Coordinates of C-alpha atoms and ligand atoms in Angstrom, one line a residue:
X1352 CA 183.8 -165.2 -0.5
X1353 CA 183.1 -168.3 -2.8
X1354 CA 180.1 -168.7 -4.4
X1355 CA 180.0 -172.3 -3.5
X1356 CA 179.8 -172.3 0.5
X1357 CA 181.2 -169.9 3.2
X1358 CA 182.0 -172.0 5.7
X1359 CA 182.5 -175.6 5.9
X1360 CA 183.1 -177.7 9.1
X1361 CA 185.5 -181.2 8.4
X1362 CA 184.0 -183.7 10.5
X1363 CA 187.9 -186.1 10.3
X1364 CA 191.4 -185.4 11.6
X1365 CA 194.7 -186.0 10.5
X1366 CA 195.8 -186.1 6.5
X1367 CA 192.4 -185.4 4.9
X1368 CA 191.5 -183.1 7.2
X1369 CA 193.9 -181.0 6.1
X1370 CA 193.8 -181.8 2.6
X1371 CA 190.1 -180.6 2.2
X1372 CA 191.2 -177.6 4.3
X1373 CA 193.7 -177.1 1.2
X1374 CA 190.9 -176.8 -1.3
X1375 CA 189.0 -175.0 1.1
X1376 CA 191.0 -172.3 1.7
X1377 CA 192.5 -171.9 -1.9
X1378 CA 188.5 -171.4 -2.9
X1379 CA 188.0 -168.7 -0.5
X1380 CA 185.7 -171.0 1.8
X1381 CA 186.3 -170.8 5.5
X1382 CA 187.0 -173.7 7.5
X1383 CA 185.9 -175.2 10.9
X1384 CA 188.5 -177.5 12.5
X1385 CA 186.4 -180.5 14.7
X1386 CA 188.9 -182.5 17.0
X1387 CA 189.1 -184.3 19.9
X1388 CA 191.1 -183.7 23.3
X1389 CA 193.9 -185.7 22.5
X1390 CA 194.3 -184.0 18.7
X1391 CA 194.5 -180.2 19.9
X1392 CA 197.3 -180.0 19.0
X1393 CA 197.4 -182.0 16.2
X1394 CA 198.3 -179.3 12.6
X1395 CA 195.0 -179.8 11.3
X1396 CA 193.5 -177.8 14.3
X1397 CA 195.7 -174.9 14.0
X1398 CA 195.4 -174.6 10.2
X1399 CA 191.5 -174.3 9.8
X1400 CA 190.3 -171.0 10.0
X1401 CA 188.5 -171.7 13.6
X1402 CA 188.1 -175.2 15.7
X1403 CA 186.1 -176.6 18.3
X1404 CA 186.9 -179.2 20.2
X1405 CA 184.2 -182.1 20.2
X1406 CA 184.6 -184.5 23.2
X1407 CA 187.6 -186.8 24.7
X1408 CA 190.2 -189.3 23.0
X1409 CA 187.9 -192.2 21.8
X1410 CA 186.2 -191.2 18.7
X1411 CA 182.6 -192.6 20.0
X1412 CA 182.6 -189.7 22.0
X1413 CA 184.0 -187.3 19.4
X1414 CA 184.4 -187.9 15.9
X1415 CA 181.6 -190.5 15.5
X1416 CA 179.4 -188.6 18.7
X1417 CA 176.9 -187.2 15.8
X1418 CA 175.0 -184.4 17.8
X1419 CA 178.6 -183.0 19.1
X1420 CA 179.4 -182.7 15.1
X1421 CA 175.8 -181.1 14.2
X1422 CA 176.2 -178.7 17.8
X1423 CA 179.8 -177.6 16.4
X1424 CA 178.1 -176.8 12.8
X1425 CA 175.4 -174.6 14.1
X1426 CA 178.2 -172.8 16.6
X1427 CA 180.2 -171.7 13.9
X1428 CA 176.9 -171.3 11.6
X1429 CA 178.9 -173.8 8.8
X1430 CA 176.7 -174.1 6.2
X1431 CA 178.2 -177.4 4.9
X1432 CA 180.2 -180.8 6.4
X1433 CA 182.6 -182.6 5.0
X1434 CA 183.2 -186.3 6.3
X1435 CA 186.5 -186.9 4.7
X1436 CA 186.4 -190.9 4.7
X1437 CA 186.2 -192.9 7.5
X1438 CA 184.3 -191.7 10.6
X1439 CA 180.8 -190.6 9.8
X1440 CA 181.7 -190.4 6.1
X1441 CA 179.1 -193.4 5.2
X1442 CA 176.5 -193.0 7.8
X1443 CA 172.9 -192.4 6.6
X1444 CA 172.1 -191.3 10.3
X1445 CA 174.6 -188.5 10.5
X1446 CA 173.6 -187.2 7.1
X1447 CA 169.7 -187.0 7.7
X1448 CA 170.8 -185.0 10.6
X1449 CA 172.5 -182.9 8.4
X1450 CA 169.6 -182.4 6.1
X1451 CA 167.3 -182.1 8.7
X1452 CA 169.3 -178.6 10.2
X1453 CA 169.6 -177.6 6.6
X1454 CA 173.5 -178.1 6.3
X1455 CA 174.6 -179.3 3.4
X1456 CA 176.5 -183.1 3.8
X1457 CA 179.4 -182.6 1.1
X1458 CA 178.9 -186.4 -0.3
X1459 CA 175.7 -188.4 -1.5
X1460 CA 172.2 -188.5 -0.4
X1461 CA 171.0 -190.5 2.6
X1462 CA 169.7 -192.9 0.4
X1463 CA 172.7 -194.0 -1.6
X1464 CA 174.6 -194.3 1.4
X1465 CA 172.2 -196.7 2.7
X1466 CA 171.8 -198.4 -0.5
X1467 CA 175.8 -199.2 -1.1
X1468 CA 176.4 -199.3 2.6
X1469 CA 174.9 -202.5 2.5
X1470 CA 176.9 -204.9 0.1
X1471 CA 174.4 -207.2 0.2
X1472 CA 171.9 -204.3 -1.0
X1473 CA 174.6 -203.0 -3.1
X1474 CA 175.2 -206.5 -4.9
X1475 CA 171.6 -206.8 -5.4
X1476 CA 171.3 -203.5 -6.9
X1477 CA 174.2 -204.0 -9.7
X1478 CA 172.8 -207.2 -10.7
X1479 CA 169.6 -205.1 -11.8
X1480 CA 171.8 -203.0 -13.1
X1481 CA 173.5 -205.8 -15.4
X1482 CA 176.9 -205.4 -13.3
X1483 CA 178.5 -208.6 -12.7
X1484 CA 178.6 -209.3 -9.3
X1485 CA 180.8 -211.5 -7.2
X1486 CA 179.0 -215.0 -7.4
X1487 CA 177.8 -215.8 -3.9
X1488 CA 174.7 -215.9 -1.5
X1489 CA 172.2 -213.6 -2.3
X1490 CA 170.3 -212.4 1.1
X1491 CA 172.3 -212.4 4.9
X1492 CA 172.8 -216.0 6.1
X1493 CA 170.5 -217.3 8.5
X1494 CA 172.1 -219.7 10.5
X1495 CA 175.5 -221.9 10.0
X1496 CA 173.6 -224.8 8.9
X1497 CA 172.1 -222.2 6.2
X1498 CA 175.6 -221.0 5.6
X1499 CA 177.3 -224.4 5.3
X1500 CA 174.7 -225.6 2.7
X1501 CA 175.0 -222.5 0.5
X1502 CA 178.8 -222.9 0.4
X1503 CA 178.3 -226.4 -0.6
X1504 CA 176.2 -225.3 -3.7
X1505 CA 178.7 -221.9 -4.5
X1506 CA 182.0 -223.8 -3.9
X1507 CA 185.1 -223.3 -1.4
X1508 CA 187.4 -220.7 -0.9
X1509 CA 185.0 -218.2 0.2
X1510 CA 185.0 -215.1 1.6
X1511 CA 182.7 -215.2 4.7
X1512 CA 182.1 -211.5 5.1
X1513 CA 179.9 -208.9 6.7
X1514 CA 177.5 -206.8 5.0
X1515 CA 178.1 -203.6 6.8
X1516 CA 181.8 -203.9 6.7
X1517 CA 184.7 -201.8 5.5
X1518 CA 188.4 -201.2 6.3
X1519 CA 189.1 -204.8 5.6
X1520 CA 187.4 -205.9 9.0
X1521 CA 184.8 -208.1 9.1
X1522 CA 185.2 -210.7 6.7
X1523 CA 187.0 -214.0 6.6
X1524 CA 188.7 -216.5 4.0
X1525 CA 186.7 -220.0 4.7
X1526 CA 188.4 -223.1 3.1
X1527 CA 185.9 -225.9 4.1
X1528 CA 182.9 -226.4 6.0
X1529 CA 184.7 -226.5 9.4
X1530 CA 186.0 -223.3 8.8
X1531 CA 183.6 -222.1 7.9
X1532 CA 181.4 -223.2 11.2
X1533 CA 184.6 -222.2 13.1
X1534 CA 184.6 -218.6 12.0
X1535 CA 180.8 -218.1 11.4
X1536 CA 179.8 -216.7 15.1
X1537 CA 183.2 -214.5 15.5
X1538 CA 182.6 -212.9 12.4
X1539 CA 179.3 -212.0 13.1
X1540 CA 180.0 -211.3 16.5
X1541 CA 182.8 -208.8 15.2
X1542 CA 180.3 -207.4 12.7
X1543 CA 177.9 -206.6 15.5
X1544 CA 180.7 -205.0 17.6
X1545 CA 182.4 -202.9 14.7
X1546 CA 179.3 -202.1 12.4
X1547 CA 176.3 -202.5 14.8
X1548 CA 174.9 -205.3 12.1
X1549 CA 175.7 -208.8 12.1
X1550 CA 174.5 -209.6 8.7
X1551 CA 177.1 -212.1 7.1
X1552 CA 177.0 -213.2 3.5
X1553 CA 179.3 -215.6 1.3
X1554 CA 181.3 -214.6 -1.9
X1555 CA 183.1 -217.3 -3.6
X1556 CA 187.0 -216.4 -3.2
X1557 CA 188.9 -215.1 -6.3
X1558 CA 191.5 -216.8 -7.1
X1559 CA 194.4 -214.4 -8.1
X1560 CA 193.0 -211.5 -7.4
X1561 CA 193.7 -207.9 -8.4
X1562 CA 191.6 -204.9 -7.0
X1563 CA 191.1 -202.5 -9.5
X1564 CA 188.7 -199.6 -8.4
X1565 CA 186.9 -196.5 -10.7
X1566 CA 186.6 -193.0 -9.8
X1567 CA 183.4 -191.8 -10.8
X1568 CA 181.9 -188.5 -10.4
X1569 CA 177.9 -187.6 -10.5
X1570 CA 175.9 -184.6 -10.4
X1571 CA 172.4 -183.6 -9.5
X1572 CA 171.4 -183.3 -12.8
X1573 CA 171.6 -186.9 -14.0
X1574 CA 175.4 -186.8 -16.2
X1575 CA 177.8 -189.2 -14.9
X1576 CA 181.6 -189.6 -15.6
X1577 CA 184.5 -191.5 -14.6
X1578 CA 188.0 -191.1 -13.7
X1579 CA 189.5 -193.7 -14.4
X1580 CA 190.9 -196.7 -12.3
X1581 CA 193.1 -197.1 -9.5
X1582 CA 195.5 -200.3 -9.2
X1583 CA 195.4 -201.4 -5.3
X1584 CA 196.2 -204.8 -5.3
X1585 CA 198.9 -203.9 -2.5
X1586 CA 197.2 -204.6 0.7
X1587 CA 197.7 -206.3 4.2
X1588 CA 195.0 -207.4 6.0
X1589 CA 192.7 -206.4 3.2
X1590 CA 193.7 -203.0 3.3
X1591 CA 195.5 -201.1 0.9
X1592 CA 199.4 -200.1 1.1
X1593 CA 199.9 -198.8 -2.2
X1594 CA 198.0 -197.5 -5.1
X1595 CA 198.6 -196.4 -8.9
X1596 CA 197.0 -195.3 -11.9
X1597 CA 196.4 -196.5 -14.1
X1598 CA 196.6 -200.1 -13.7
X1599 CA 199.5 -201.8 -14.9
X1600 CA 197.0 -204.9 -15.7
X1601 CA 194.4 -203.4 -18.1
X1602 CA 195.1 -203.4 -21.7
X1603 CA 192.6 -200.5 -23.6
X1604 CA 189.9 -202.5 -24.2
X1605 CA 189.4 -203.9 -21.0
X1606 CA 189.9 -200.6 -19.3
X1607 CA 187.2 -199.7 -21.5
X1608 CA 184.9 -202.0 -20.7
X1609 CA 185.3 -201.6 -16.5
X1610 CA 184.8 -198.0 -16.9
X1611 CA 181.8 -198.2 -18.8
X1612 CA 180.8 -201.0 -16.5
X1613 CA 181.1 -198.6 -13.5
X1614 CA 179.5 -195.7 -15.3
X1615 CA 176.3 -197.9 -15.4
X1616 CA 176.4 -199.4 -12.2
X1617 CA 176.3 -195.8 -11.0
X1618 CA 173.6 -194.5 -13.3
X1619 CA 171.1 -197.0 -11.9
X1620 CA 171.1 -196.1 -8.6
X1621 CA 170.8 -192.3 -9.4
X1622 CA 174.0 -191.5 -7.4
X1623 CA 175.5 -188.0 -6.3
X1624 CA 178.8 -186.5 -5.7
X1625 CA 182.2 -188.5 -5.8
X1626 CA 182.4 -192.0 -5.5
X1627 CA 184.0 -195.7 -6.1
X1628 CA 183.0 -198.9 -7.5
X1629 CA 185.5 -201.5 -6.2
X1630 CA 185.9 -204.5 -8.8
X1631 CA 188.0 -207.6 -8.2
X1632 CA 189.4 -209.1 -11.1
X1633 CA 190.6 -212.7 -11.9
X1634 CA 193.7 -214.4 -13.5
X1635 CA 191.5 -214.6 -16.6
X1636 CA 190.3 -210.8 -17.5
X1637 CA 187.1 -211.3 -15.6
X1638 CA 185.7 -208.6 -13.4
X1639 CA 183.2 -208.4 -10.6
X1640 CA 181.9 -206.1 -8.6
X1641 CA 182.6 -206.0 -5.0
X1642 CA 181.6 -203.0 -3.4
X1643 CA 180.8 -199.3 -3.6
X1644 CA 182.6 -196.3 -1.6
X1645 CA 180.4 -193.6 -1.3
X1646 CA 182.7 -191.5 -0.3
X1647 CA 186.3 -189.5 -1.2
X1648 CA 189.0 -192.3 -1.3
X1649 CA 192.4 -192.1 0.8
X1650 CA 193.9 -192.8 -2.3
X1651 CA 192.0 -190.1 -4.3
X1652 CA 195.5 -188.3 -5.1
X1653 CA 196.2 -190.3 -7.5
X1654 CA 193.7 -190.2 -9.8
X1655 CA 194.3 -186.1 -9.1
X1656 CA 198.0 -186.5 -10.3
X1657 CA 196.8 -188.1 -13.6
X1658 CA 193.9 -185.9 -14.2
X1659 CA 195.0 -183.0 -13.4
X1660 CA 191.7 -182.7 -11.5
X1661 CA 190.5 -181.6 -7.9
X1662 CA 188.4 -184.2 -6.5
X1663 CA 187.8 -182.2 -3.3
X1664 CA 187.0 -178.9 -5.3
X1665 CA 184.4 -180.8 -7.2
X1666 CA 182.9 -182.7 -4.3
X1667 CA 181.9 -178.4 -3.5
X1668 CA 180.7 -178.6 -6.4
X1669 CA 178.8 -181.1 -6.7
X1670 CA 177.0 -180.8 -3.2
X1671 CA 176.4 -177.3 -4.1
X1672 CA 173.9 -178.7 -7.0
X1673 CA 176.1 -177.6 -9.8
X1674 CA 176.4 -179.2 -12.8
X1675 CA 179.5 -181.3 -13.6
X1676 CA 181.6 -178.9 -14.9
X1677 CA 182.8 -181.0 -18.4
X1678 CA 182.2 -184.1 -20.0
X1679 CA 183.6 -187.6 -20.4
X1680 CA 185.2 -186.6 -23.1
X1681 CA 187.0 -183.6 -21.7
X1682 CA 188.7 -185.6 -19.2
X1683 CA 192.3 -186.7 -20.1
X1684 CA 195.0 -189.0 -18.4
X1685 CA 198.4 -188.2 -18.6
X1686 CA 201.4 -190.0 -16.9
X1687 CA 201.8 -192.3 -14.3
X1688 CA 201.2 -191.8 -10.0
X1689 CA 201.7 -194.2 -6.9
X1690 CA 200.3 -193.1 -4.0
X1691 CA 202.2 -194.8 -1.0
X1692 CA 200.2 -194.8 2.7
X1693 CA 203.1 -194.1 5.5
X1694 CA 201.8 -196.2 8.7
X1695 CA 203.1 -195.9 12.4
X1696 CA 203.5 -199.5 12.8
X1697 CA 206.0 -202.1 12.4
X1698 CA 206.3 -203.1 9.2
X1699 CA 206.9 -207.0 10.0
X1700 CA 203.9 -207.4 12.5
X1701 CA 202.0 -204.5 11.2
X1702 CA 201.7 -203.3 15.3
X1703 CA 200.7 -200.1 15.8
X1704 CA 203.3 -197.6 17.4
X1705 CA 202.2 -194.8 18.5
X1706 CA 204.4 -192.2 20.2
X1707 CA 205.7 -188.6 19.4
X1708 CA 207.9 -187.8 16.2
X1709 CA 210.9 -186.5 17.3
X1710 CA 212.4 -185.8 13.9
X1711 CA 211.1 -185.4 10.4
X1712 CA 212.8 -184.7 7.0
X1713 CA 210.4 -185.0 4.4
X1714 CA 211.3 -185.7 0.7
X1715 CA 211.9 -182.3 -1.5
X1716 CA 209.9 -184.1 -5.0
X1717 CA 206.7 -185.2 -3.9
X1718 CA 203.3 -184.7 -3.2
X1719 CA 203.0 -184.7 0.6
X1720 CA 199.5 -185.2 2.4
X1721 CA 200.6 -185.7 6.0
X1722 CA 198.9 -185.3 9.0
X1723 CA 201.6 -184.7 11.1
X1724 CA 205.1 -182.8 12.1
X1725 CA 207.6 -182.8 13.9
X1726 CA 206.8 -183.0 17.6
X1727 CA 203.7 -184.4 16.8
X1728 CA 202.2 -187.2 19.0
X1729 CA 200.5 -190.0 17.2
X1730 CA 197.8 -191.5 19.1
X1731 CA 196.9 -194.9 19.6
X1732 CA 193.3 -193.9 19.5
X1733 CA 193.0 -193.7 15.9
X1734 CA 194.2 -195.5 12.3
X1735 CA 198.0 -195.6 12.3
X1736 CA 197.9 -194.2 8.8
X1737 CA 200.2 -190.8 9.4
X1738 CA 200.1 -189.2 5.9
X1739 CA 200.6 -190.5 2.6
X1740 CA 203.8 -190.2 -0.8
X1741 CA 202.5 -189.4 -4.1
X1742 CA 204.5 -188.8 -7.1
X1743 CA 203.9 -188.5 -10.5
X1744 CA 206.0 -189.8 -13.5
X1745 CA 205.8 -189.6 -17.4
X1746 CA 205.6 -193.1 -17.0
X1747 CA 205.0 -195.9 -15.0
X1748 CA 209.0 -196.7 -14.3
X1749 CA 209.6 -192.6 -13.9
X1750 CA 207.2 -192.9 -10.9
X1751 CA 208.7 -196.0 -9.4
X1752 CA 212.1 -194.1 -9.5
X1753 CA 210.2 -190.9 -8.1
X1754 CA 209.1 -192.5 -5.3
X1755 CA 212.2 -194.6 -4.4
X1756 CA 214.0 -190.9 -4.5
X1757 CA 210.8 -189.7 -2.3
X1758 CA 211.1 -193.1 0.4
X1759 CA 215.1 -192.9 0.7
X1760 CA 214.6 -188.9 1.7
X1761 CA 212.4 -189.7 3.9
X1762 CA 212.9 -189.5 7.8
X1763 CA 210.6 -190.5 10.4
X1764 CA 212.2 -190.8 14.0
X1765 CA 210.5 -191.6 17.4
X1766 CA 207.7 -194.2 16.2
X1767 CA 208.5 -197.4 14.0
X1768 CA 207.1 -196.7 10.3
X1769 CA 206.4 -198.9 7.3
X1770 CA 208.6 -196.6 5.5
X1771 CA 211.2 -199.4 4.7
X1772 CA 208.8 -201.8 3.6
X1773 CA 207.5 -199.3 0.7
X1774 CA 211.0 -198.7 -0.5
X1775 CA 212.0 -202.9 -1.2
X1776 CA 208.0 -202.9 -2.7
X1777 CA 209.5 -200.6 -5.6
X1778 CA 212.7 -202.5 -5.8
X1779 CA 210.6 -205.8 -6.1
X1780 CA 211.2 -207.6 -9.6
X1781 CA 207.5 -208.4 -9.8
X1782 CA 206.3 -204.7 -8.3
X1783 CA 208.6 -203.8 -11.4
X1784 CA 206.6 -205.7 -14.1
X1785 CA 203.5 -204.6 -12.6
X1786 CA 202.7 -208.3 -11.9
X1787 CA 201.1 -208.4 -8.9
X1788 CA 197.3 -209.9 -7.1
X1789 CA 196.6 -208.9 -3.2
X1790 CA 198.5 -212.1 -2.4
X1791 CA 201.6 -210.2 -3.1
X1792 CA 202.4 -208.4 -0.1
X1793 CA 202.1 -211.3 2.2
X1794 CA 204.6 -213.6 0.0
X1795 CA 206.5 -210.8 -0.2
X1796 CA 206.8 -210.5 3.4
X1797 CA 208.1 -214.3 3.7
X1798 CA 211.0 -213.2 1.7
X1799 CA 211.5 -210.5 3.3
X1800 CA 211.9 -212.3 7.0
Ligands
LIG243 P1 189.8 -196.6 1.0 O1 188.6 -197.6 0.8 O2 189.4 -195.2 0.9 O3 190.9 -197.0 0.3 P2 190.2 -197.8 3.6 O4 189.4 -199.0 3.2 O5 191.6 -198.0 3.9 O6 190.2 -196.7 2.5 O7 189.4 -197.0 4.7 C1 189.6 -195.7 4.8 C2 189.9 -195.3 6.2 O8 188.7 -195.3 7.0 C3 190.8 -196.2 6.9 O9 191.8 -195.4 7.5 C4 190.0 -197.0 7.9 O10 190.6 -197.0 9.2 C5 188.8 -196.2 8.0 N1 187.6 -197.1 7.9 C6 187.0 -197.5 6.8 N2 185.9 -198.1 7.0 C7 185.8 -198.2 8.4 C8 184.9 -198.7 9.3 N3 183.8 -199.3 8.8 N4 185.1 -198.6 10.6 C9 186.1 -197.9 11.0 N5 187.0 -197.4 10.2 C10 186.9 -197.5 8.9
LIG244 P1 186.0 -203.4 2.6 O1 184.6 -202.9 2.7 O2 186.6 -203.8 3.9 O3 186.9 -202.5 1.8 P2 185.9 -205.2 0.3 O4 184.7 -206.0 0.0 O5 186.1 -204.0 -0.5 O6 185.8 -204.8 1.8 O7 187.2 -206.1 0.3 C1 188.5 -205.7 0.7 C2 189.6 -206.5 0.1 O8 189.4 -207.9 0.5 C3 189.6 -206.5 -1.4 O9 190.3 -205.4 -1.9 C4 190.2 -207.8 -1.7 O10 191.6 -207.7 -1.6 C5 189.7 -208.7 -0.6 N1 188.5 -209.5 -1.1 C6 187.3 -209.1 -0.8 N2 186.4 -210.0 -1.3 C7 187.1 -210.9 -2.0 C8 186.8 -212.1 -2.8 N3 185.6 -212.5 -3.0 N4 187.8 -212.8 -3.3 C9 189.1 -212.4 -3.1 N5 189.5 -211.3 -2.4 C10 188.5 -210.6 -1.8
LIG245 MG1 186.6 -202.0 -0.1

């Protein structure tokens, strides 16, 4: 039995539910399997050590249905949750809850989740902190008068955006003042709808912007570290498609200087357990801060490839109130990874399609987390993402090559995947050279039509 928990329940589904499961069960911790009626069957459910099923298809009545989660916890007497990312993972709510029947949440403290759950909050925080912040409004806009006025002083493009969102939803690029008033009340509205807070604020937009994102790791006892950075400047819909580390755009001492950045931004706010600062960067070398993830990261395997680290064994860890286990200066890169997220949808329209995988031959030399098989069904009620290709090179160009290798093995048939549009992204010139902003995938798509 590990000394670190004996039983923890995985409040998610699909790929990361069975990647904690992984950790898990290599650790000697047991595992308790949470899933909803359509997922029973789903592989996740039959490789946790038990599962209970939590409520029907649509995850308000399951996998965000917070007392269903805390009932199936004190069931199975798990003495710790995991939220994966996603779901419940950045709910302040769910994690009292936790705290209050004395099961350990495997993340950060209530607090910090409501703290960075706000970006508003958050953006207010790393300016004490001497972070630099995107420049923009400072408290939730009023009124679209309010709003109009402010974007006068701050400048157009902006980014109108929410400050409860996440995924990419609830924000929107504003290019004058009756754009602006045009998508002021639907943005709200959609914040309301998706993150039960209609707060908006305005950032200015970022003109050729790259997202480049740190790994940082915290314990109880006040040492923080970093891992490094992850490129993900490939994104549609301002959400990411592929990631890499490191970043093909950092030279050292700029690297250094972002890391250290983050390592401070993080220190302030006395912050536990894994987590991300998200930075946007300019044309010019200039960084800000955009938001923080308290949370494990979808495209946490990458920094794992280069590390050598696991990100899930130390988030035990760390929620068990044990000390990091080494210092900055013990931690090493090595190599090159690309992390590549496999979606059931159409690659031009970015549809979802759902439906059941009738055949799939899956790439001998990679690093496979996938939430599915063959004869799985892929619901419509959740994110489309179905698993995700990592591979790890010497080099940047050795892990292009890897993954072209991985993407032409790969066969996915009965549902439409993005799978061809990842291969031409690593036979792209400009992919190549490493030269690339989150316009790229959208010009790249022109070219592609
Ligand atoms: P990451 O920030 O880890 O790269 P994403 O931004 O893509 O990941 O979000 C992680 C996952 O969680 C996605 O699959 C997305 O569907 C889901 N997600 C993130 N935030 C929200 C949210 N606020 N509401 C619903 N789903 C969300
Ligand atoms: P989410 O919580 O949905 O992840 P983020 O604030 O992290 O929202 O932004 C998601 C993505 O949207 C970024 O990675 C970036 O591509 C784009 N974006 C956000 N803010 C700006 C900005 N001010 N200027 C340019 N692009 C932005
Ligand atoms: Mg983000």
């Amino acid at each position: 039995m590990s000394v670190l928990f004996k039983r923890v329940l995985i409040a998610n589904r699909g790929e990361i539910a069975r990647r904690i499961i992984k950790t898990c069960h290599r650790l000697g911790i047991e595992t308790v399997a949470v899933y909803s009626e359509a997922d029973a069957a789903m592989p996740f459910v039959k490789e946790a050590t038990t599962a209970v099923c939590v409520g029907p298809a649509q995850a308000k009545k399951s996998y965000l249905e917070v007392e269903n989660i805390i009932q199936a916890a004190k069931e199975t007497n798990s003495d710790a949750i995991h939220p994966g990312y996603g779901f419940l993972s950045e709910n302040a709510a769910f994690v009292r809850r936790c705290e209050e029947e004395g099961i350990t949440f495997i993340g950060p403290t209530a607090k910090a989740i409501e703290l960075m759950g706000s970006k508003l909050e958050a953006r207010s925080q790393m300016e004490q902190a001497g972070v630099p912040v995107v420049p923009g409004s400072d408290g939730r806009l009023n009124s679209v008068e309010e709003a109009v006025e402010l974007a006068e002083e701050i400048g157009y493009p902006l980014m109108l955006k929410a400050s409860a969102g996440g995924g990419g939803i609830g924000m929107k690029l504003v290019e004058n003042a009756d754009e602006l008033t045009k998508a002021f009340d639907s943005t709200k509205q959609s914040a309301e709808t998706f993150f039960g807070d209609g707060s908006l604020f305005l950032e200015k937009w970022i003109n050729e912007p790259r997202h480049i994102e740190v790994q940082i790791a915290a314990d109880e006892h006040g040492n923080v570290i970093h891992l490094f950075e992850r490129e993900c400047s490939v994104q549609r819909r301002n959400q990411k498609v592929v990631e890499e580390s490191p970043s093909p755009y950092l030279d050292e001492e700029l690297r250094k200087k972002l890391l250290e950045t983050a390592v401070r931004g993080v220190q302030h706010i006395g912050y536990t357990n894994v987590g991300t600062m998200e930075f946007i960067f300019d044309g010019e070398k200039n960084f800000y801060f955009l938001e923080m993830n308290t949370r494990l990261q979808v495209e946490h395997p990458v920094t794992e490839e280069i590390t050598g680290l696991d990100l899930v064994e130390l988030q035990l860890q760390l929620a068990a109130g044990e000390k990091l286990p080494f210092e900055q200066s013990n931690i090493n890169k090595d190599g090159h990874a690309i992390e590549c997220r496999l979606y059931a949808e159409d690659p031009k329209t970015y549809f979802p399609s759902p439906g059941t995988i009738k055949r799939l031959v899956l790439p001998e030399k990679a690093r496979l987390d996938f939430g599915i098989e063959e004869g799985t069904k892929v619901s419509p009620f959740y994110d489309p993402m179905i698993g995700k290709v990592i591979v790890y090179g010497e080099d940047r160009s050795q892990a292009i090559e890897k993954m072209k290798e991985a993407l032409g093995q790969l066969e996915v048939e009965g549902i439409t995947t993005n799978r061809p549009l990842l291969y031409d992204i690593m036979e792209n010139a400009d992919f190549k050279k490493g030269e690339y902003t989150t316009k790229f995938l959208d010009e790249f798509q022109k070219q592609r039509k």
